[in-house]
Amino acid sequence: MAYNEFAYFYDELNSEADYDALYRYVTDELAAHGIRDGILADLGCGTGDLTLMLAQAGYDVIGIDRSEEMLSVLREKADELDMTGRILLLRQDLLSLDLYGTIRPADQFEKAIRKAAYFMEKDGVFIFDLNTPYKHQKILAGETFDIEAEDAECHWTNHFDAAAGRVDIAIDIDYHETGEHFKESFSEYSYPLDLVTSLLEKYGF
């Protein structure tokens, strides 16, 4: 999945997300393992709210995302906060991750976990979140969302494919002044907890 034009709506969609709570959780977990400085890799960093908070806390952060548009939004935020010196942005697919050193289907999910494990330092910490089958089945399935922005509107539709464990998402974006119209589509996968646990254990987490 890579966001394109929708990247510029992402922050409005997530306006109620509690990044302060997420930041506290992540830094508490790091501190519990004795990690209070050094290099962090934010895999799938998106528009980078958490990335920037970690950089402001004194970490050197590598922000990694496959969407150039997402990274562009993050780059603008970093410039405004004068934080570009603490953040390295890489456009990479997590399935072909290459950090040049350490720091959807189940086989692809396993590959992502394996890649993360490969670049972990000894006693490093891997913190992540992911969609759950419950969210896909009970919250997104069949639902539509309309997002209003200052100069555009976005219509988001979801179709749940139970057999594939996947939500197919279609996004339509209309700009008021220019009349431009963009269509994007992508899929998000979810995995049962027992599968997630077994893969983490398999690669030493």
XYZ file of N, CA and C in Angstrom:
615
model
N 0.840 -1.182 0.000
C 0.000 0.000 0.000
C 0.878 1.236 0.000
N 0.604 2.187 -0.894
C 1.301 3.467 -0.883
C 0.286 4.569 -1.162
N 0.195 5.528 -0.255
C -0.698 6.654 -0.481
C -0.074 7.604 -1.482
N -0.896 8.144 -2.367
C -0.431 9.139 -3.327
C -1.071 10.485 -2.989
N -2.038 10.927 -3.790
C -2.699 12.199 -3.520
C -3.348 12.222 -2.135
N -3.815 11.059 -1.667
C -4.496 10.994 -0.377
C -3.569 11.358 0.781
N -2.266 11.313 0.564
C -1.325 11.664 1.634
C -1.608 13.043 2.199
N -2.103 13.947 1.341
C -2.341 15.317 1.780
C -3.631 15.440 2.598
N -4.423 14.379 2.657
C -5.616 14.344 3.502
C -5.399 13.518 4.762
N -4.286 12.850 4.835
C -4.076 11.859 5.884
C -4.178 12.469 7.277
N -3.561 13.635 7.469
C -3.580 14.247 8.790
C -4.988 14.667 9.199
N -5.787 15.121 8.223
C -7.165 15.479 8.551
C -7.967 14.246 8.931
N -7.736 13.129 8.248
C -8.426 11.890 8.590
C -8.059 11.449 9.996
N -6.792 11.649 10.368
C -6.295 11.203 11.667
C -6.292 12.308 12.711
N -7.104 13.331 12.536
C -7.059 14.494 13.420
C -7.363 14.140 14.873
N -8.100 13.054 15.102
C -8.440 12.667 16.469
C -7.500 11.598 17.032
N -6.493 11.219 16.255
C -5.537 10.220 16.747
C -4.732 10.791 17.914
N -4.553 9.996 18.949
C -3.853 10.448 20.160
C -2.368 10.122 20.035
N -1.639 10.965 19.309
C -0.213 10.721 19.105
C 0.576 10.937 20.394
N 0.059 11.783 21.295
C 0.745 11.960 22.576
C 0.778 10.648 23.355
N -0.358 9.937 23.352
C -0.410 8.650 24.056
C 0.494 7.633 23.378
N 0.501 7.623 22.049
C 1.372 6.700 21.317
C 2.835 7.001 21.618
N 3.169 8.292 21.622
C 4.549 8.694 21.925
C 4.956 8.232 23.323
N 4.074 8.430 24.307
C 4.387 8.008 25.669
C 4.581 6.500 25.739
N 3.724 5.763 25.033
C 3.854 4.308 25.041
C 5.197 3.876 24.448
N 5.543 4.436 23.303
C 6.784 4.049 22.632
C 7.997 4.401 23.487
N 8.041 5.628 24.001
C 9.220 6.033 24.782
C 9.297 5.296 26.108
N 8.154 4.959 26.696
C 8.178 4.151 27.923
C 8.742 2.762 27.643
N 8.358 2.163 26.514
C 8.879 0.847 26.151
C 10.381 0.912 25.890
N 10.807 1.958 25.203
C 12.240 2.113 24.941
C 13.010 2.289 26.248
N 12.482 3.141 27.125
C 13.157 3.389 28.400
C 13.227 2.125 29.242
N 12.183 1.297 29.174
C 12.175 0.054 29.938
C 13.290 -0.881 29.493
N 13.762 -0.692 28.262
C 14.874 -1.500 27.749
C 16.189 -0.715 27.757
N 16.194 0.417 28.466
C 17.428 1.189 28.605
C 17.796 2.006 27.392
N 16.846 2.254 26.494
C 17.129 3.001 25.270
C 16.552 4.404 25.409
N 17.432 5.389 25.598
C 16.984 6.777 25.784
C 17.579 7.722 24.756
N 18.428 7.198 23.890
C 18.978 8.001 22.797
C 19.428 7.044 21.703
N 20.055 7.585 20.657
C 20.532 6.742 19.564
C 19.609 6.790 18.364
N 19.731 5.795 17.491
C 19.023 5.772 16.215
C 17.770 4.905 16.311
N 16.648 5.452 15.830
C 15.397 4.709 15.709
C 14.990 4.675 14.244
N 14.396 3.570 13.816
C 13.828 3.472 12.475
C 12.317 3.434 12.605
N 11.638 4.395 11.991
C 10.172 4.455 12.002
C 9.690 3.872 10.684
N 9.305 2.584 10.709
C 8.908 1.877 9.493
C 7.466 2.225 9.146
N 7.229 2.700 7.928
C 5.900 3.146 7.552
C 5.552 4.424 8.295
N 6.444 5.404 8.247
C 6.322 6.606 9.079
C 5.174 7.510 8.661
N 4.685 7.375 7.428
C 3.592 8.225 6.978
C 3.966 9.691 7.001
N 3.053 10.542 7.483
C 3.309 11.982 7.517
C 4.113 12.392 8.742
N 4.464 11.443 9.590
C 5.549 11.640 10.531
C 5.282 12.340 11.847
N 4.045 12.357 12.349
C 3.822 12.992 13.644
C 4.668 12.327 14.733
N 4.627 10.994 14.792
C 5.431 10.287 15.787
C 6.920 10.447 15.497
N 7.303 10.391 14.239
C 8.701 10.559 13.844
C 9.262 11.856 14.399
N 8.508 12.940 14.231
C 8.957 14.253 14.677
C 9.013 14.336 16.204
N 8.052 13.736 16.878
C 8.053 13.761 18.338
C 9.274 13.040 18.888
N 9.640 11.923 18.256
C 10.820 11.180 18.697
C 12.097 11.966 18.420
N 12.142 12.656 17.273
C 13.308 13.481 16.963
C 13.431 14.641 17.943
N 12.306 15.248 18.307
C 12.330 16.347 19.266
C 12.775 15.873 20.649
N 12.558 14.579 20.923
C 12.975 14.021 22.210
C 14.465 13.698 22.240
N 15.160 13.881 21.118
C 16.602 13.678 21.094
C 17.086 12.460 20.349
N 16.169 11.642 19.821
C 16.569 10.491 19.018
C 16.920 10.934 17.605
N 17.817 10.206 16.970
C 18.049 10.358 15.528
C 17.158 9.334 14.844
N 16.240 9.805 13.986
C 15.185 8.944 13.467
C 15.319 8.772 11.958
N 15.240 7.522 11.516
C 15.146 7.216 10.092
C 13.671 6.981 9.787
N 13.074 7.858 8.994
C 11.676 7.711 8.609
C 11.596 7.001 7.268
N 10.907 5.862 7.239
C 10.872 5.025 6.032
C 9.431 4.828 5.594
N 9.147 5.140 4.334
C 7.811 4.943 3.784
C 7.950 4.761 2.274
N 7.017 4.015 1.680
C 7.078 3.806 0.228
C 6.378 4.915 -0.535
N 5.673 5.806 0.164
C 4.945 6.888 -0.485
C 5.770 8.173 -0.491
N 6.167 8.631 -1.663
C 6.900 9.886 -1.774
C 6.063 11.059 -1.285
N 4.743 10.966 -1.503
C 3.857 12.044 -1.069
C 3.815 12.146 0.453
N 3.742 10.992 1.133
C 3.782 10.999 2.587
C 5.090 11.623 3.086
N 6.193 11.224 2.503
C 7.487 11.762 2.908
C 7.592 13.247 2.616
N 6.936 13.702 1.553
C 6.943 15.125 1.218
C 6.245 15.938 2.307
N 5.105 15.421 2.791
C 4.403 16.098 3.883
C 5.285 16.127 5.128
N 5.912 15.004 5.449
C 6.795 14.933 6.612
C 7.973 15.890 6.458
N 8.525 15.964 5.262
C 9.668 16.848 5.021
C 9.286 18.307 5.295
N 8.088 18.713 4.877
C 7.625 20.080 5.118
C 7.471 20.341 6.618
N 6.925 19.371 7.336
C 6.771 19.526 8.788
C 8.142 19.656 9.462
N 9.081 18.825 9.040
C 10.419 18.858 9.633
C 11.092 20.198 9.369
N 10.908 20.740 8.171
C 11.476 22.051 7.847
C 10.898 23.131 8.750
N 9.579 23.090 8.962
C 8.928 24.100 9.801
C 9.428 24.042 11.241
N 9.752 22.839 11.712
C 10.227 22.663 13.087
C 11.745 22.712 13.195
N 12.413 22.924 12.058
C 13.880 22.937 12.023
C 14.458 21.646 12.591
N 13.874 20.515 12.160
C 14.281 19.203 12.667
C 14.920 18.332 11.590
N 15.230 18.906 10.446
C 15.743 18.081 9.349
C 17.083 17.432 9.691
N 17.837 18.031 10.617
C 19.136 17.473 10.977
C 19.049 16.195 11.798
N 17.878 15.915 12.383
C 17.726 14.725 13.213
C 16.932 13.631 12.519
N 16.514 13.885 11.285
C 15.662 12.926 10.584
C 16.248 12.608 9.211
N 16.386 11.329 8.922
C 16.756 10.857 7.589
C 15.532 10.183 6.981
N 15.114 10.630 5.801
C 13.937 10.066 5.151
C 14.363 9.160 4.006
N 13.805 7.943 3.992
C 14.103 6.975 2.942
C 12.799 6.505 2.313
N 12.741 6.546 0.997
C 11.586 5.984 0.299
C 11.905 4.533 -0.037
N 11.311 3.625 0.748
C 11.553 2.196 0.548
C 10.301 1.402 0.875
N 10.143 0.295 0.168
C 9.138 -0.702 0.515
C 9.703 -1.539 1.654
N 8.915 -1.762 2.689
C 9.422 -2.519 3.833
C 9.809 -3.945 3.461
N 9.233 -4.467 2.379
C 9.558 -5.818 1.961
C 10.927 -5.912 1.292
N 11.488 -4.760 0.909
C 12.842 -4.748 0.349
C 13.708 -3.774 1.131
N 13.485 -3.710 2.428
C 14.163 -2.775 3.309
C 15.672 -2.961 3.251
N 16.395 -1.854 3.153
C 17.852 -1.882 3.200
C 18.323 -0.624 3.905
N 18.797 -0.766 5.154
C 19.257 0.381 5.925
C 20.767 0.553 5.853
N 21.431 -0.258 5.034
C 22.871 -0.131 4.830
C 23.632 -0.252 6.147
N 23.163 -1.096 7.028
C 23.793 -1.288 8.322
C 22.745 -1.724 9.318
N 23.076 -1.739 10.611
C 22.080 -2.178 11.576
C 21.301 -1.011 12.147
N 20.857 -0.937 12.680
C 20.170 -0.009 13.544
C 19.238 -0.739 14.476
N 0.702 -8.979 2.967
C -0.319 -8.856 3.094
C -0.735 -10.274 3.105
N -0.362 -10.797 2.183
C -0.423 -12.240 2.399
C 0.595 -12.617 3.453
N 0.355 -13.733 4.138
C 1.173 -14.085 5.285
C 2.648 -14.156 4.919
N 2.997 -14.596 3.716
C 4.410 -14.690 3.357
C 5.037 -13.309 3.276
N 4.290 -12.293 2.828
C 4.813 -10.937 2.782
C 4.938 -10.361 4.187
N 3.967 -10.662 5.034
C 4.040 -10.209 6.425
C 5.265 -10.819 7.096
N 5.488 -12.092 6.862
C 6.660 -12.747 7.438
C 7.942 -12.108 6.911
N 7.965 -11.768 5.645
C 9.159 -11.138 5.073
C 9.429 -9.798 5.739
N 8.372 -9.030 6.013
C 8.543 -7.743 6.679
C 9.116 -7.924 8.082
N 8.610 -8.927 8.820
C 9.130 -9.210 10.152
C 10.594 -9.643 10.064
N 10.894 -10.495 9.098
C 12.270 -10.982 8.931
C 13.221 -9.825 8.616
N 12.783 -8.901 7.765
C 13.612 -7.743 7.432
C 13.875 -6.882 8.660
N 12.825 -6.666 9.458
C 13.000 -5.868 10.671
C 13.997 -6.528 11.606
N 13.895 -7.838 11.756
C 14.802 -8.564 12.645
C 16.247 -8.483 12.147
N 16.425 -8.508 10.835
C 17.770 -8.506 10.257
C 18.529 -7.231 10.610
N 17.817 -6.100 10.645
C 18.483 -4.825 10.880
C 18.470 -4.392 12.349
N 17.968 -5.245 13.227
C 17.941 -4.909 14.647
C 19.317 -5.104 15.263
N 19.716 -4.150 16.107
C 20.905 -4.355 16.921
C 20.583 -5.354 18.028
N 21.611 -5.948 18.606
C 21.418 -6.874 19.721
C 20.688 -6.163 20.857
N 19.657 -6.806 21.381
C 18.828 -6.261 22.454
C 18.049 -5.022 22.025
N 17.883 -4.830 20.721
C 17.053 -3.731 20.232
C 15.579 -3.997 20.503
N 14.740 -2.999 20.271
C 13.314 -3.095 20.557
C 12.532 -2.831 19.271
N 11.566 -3.695 18.983
C 10.709 -3.567 17.796
C 9.291 -3.285 18.268
N 8.806 -2.053 18.039
C 7.462 -1.648 18.444
C 6.657 -1.365 17.181
N 5.478 -1.956 17.066
C 4.692 -1.750 15.854
C 3.207 -1.886 16.176
N 2.393 -1.392 15.261
C 0.954 -1.629 15.356
C 0.470 -2.117 13.993
N -0.693 -2.722 13.972
C -1.241 -3.220 12.716
C -2.752 -3.371 12.847
N -3.405 -3.411 11.695
C -4.850 -3.609 11.691
C -5.204 -4.995 12.221
N -6.357 -5.095 12.862
C -6.830 -6.375 13.382
C -7.977 -6.898 12.528
N -8.203 -8.210 12.531
C -9.379 -8.744 11.834
C -10.675 -8.095 12.336
N -10.746 -7.781 13.631
C -11.950 -7.145 14.176
C -12.201 -5.793 13.503
N -11.164 -4.986 13.377
C -11.327 -3.676 12.744
C -11.833 -3.820 11.314
N -11.257 -4.749 10.579
C -11.666 -4.936 9.191
C -13.109 -5.427 9.086
N -13.468 -6.389 9.933
C -14.789 -7.006 9.841
C -15.893 -6.137 10.434
N -15.607 -5.437 11.547
C -16.653 -4.759 12.308
C -16.662 -3.238 12.151
N -15.557 -2.657 11.730
C -15.489 -1.202 11.675
C -15.399 -0.684 10.245
N -14.525 -1.281 9.424
C -14.341 -0.786 8.061
C -15.279 -1.424 7.040
N -15.571 -2.702 7.204
C -16.291 -3.461 6.171
C -17.581 -2.763 5.735
N -17.665 -2.438 4.450
C -18.868 -1.863 3.877
C -19.121 -0.409 4.222
N -18.239 0.200 4.999
C -18.454 1.580 5.426
C -17.873 2.576 4.428
N -18.417 3.789 4.452
C -17.891 4.891 3.643
C -17.584 6.070 4.565
N -16.587 6.853 4.187
C -16.201 8.028 4.974
C -16.033 9.206 4.029
N -16.534 10.370 4.429
C -16.383 11.599 3.656
C -15.556 12.580 4.466
N -14.487 13.061 3.858
C -13.556 13.961 4.529
C -13.582 15.298 3.798
N -13.887 16.375 4.537
C -13.925 17.713 3.957
C -12.656 18.461 4.332
N -11.974 18.997 3.325
C -10.816 19.838 3.557
C -11.123 21.239 3.048
N -10.197 22.155 3.263
C -10.445 23.544 2.887
C -10.681 23.705 1.397
N -9.913 22.983 0.593
C -10.012 23.181 -0.851
C -10.410 21.922 -1.615
N -10.798 20.873 -0.884
C -11.123 19.624 -1.566
C -11.994 18.754 -0.668
N -12.522 17.687 -1.252
C -13.257 16.698 -0.472
C -12.838 15.304 -0.916
N -12.941 14.372 0.007
C -12.474 13.011 -0.235
C -13.565 12.030 0.162
N -13.830 11.054 -0.709
C -14.817 10.011 -0.449
C -14.081 8.672 -0.389
N -14.252 7.945 0.731
C -13.497 6.713 1.016
C -14.495 5.578 1.164
N -14.311 4.511 0.390
C -15.188 3.341 0.500
C -14.355 2.102 0.790
N -14.950 1.160 1.534
C -14.253 -0.049 1.959
C -15.050 -1.295 1.576
N -14.338 -2.294 1.063
C -14.954 -3.591 0.786
C -14.129 -4.674 1.460
N -14.769 -5.463 2.323
C -14.065 -6.500 3.068
C -14.143 -7.829 2.328
N -12.973 -8.425 2.085
C -12.875 -9.736 1.457
C -12.471 -10.734 2.545
N -13.457 -11.441 3.091
C -13.209 -12.329 4.228
C -12.241 -13.450 3.873
N -12.369 -14.003 2.667
C -11.525 -15.132 2.278
C -10.053 -14.740 2.213
N -9.789 -13.491 1.798
C -8.402 -13.032 1.661
C -7.889 -12.349 2.917
N -8.778 -12.079 3.895
C -8.364 -11.342 5.077
C -7.916 -9.940 4.730
N -8.695 -9.278 3.888
C -8.241 -8.034 3.277
C -9.399 -7.050 3.145
N -9.092 -5.773 3.301
C -10.038 -4.704 2.982
C -9.527 -3.978 1.741
N -10.375 -3.898 0.722
C -10.043 -3.147 -0.487
C -10.621 -1.745 -0.349
N -9.792 -0.750 -0.526
C -10.156 0.645 -0.275
C -10.082 1.438 -1.574
N -11.128 2.213 -1.836
C -11.159 3.100 -3.002
C -11.348 4.529 -2.509
N -10.558 5.442 -3.040
C -10.588 6.832 -2.610
C -10.800 7.730 -3.819
N -11.762 8.655 -3.710
C -12.014 9.668 -4.737
C -11.772 11.046 -4.127
N -10.961 11.855 -4.780
C -10.623 13.188 -4.285
C -11.005 14.217 -5.347
N -11.774 15.238 -4.941
C -12.181 16.320 -5.842
C -11.696 17.652 -5.286
N -10.965 18.405 -6.122
C -10.516 19.740 -5.745
C -11.523 20.765 -6.242
N -11.955 21.670 -5.336
C -13.031 22.595 -5.659
C -12.638 23.604 -6.729
N -11.496 24.259 -6.568
C -11.130 25.367 -7.455
C -10.702 24.896 -8.833
N -9.898 23.850 -8.888
C -9.350 23.416 -10.175
C -10.238 22.414 -10.897
N -11.120 21.752 -10.141
C -11.945 20.720 -10.752
C -11.213 19.421 -10.985
N -9.982 19.316 -10.501
C -9.204 18.076 -10.661
C -9.836 16.951 -9.852
N -9.729 15.736 -10.394
C -10.279 14.564 -9.731
C -9.233 13.456 -9.732
N -9.037 12.860 -8.577
C -8.067 11.778 -8.434
C -8.755 10.546 -7.863
N -8.372 9.385 -8.377
C -8.875 8.114 -7.855
C -7.678 7.267 -7.440
N -7.750 6.692 -6.251
C -6.718 5.800 -5.767
C -7.373 4.556 -5.188
N -6.666 3.452 -5.236
C -7.163 2.225 -4.623
C -5.983 1.425 -4.083
N -6.211 0.759 -2.983
C -5.184 -0.074 -2.374
C -5.864 -1.055 -1.433
N -5.088 -1.968 -0.885
C -5.629 -2.989 0.011
C -4.841 -3.022 1.306
N -5.536 -3.321 2.403
C -4.907 -3.500 3.699
C -5.228 -4.906 4.203
N -4.228 -5.584 4.746
C -4.400 -6.938 5.254
C -4.397 -6.931 6.779
N -5.018 -7.944 7.351
C -4.952 -8.150 8.798
C -4.601 -9.612 9.048
N -4.075 -9.890 10.256
C -3.589 -11.235 10.565
C -4.038 -11.636 11.964
N -4.384 -12.905 12.168
C -4.770 -13.378 13.503
C -3.616 -13.225 14.483
N -3.942 -12.989 15.743
C -2.926 -12.757 16.763
C -1.967 -13.933 16.898
N -2.473 -15.161 16.782
C -1.582 -16.308 16.948
C -0.531 -16.366 15.841
N -0.899 -15.931 14.620
C 0.080 -15.889 13.534
C 1.127 -14.820 13.803
N 0.689 -13.649 14.231
C 1.623 -12.566 14.534
C 2.608 -13.005 15.617
N 2.086 -13.618 16.663
C 2.928 -14.066 17.769
C 3.951 -15.108 17.314
N 3.493 -16.077 16.519
C 4.405 -17.141 16.092
C 5.525 -16.613 15.200
N 5.212 -15.643 14.338
C 6.247 -15.074 13.465
C 7.249 -14.248 14.267
N 6.763 -13.498 15.238
C 7.689 -12.725 16.082
C 8.627 -13.642 16.831
N 8.093 -14.715 17.364
C 8.919 -15.679 18.092
C 9.924 -16.356 17.159
N 9.473 -16.652 15.938
C 10.339 -17.330 14.969
C 11.597 -16.516 14.684
N 11.464 -15.160 14.665
C 12.602 -14.318 14.320
C 13.218 -13.643 15.538
N 12.962 -14.208 16.710
C 13.724 -13.818 17.886
C 13.177 -12.649 18.683
N 11.970 -12.205 18.372
C 11.394 -11.096 19.151
C 10.699 -11.652 20.395
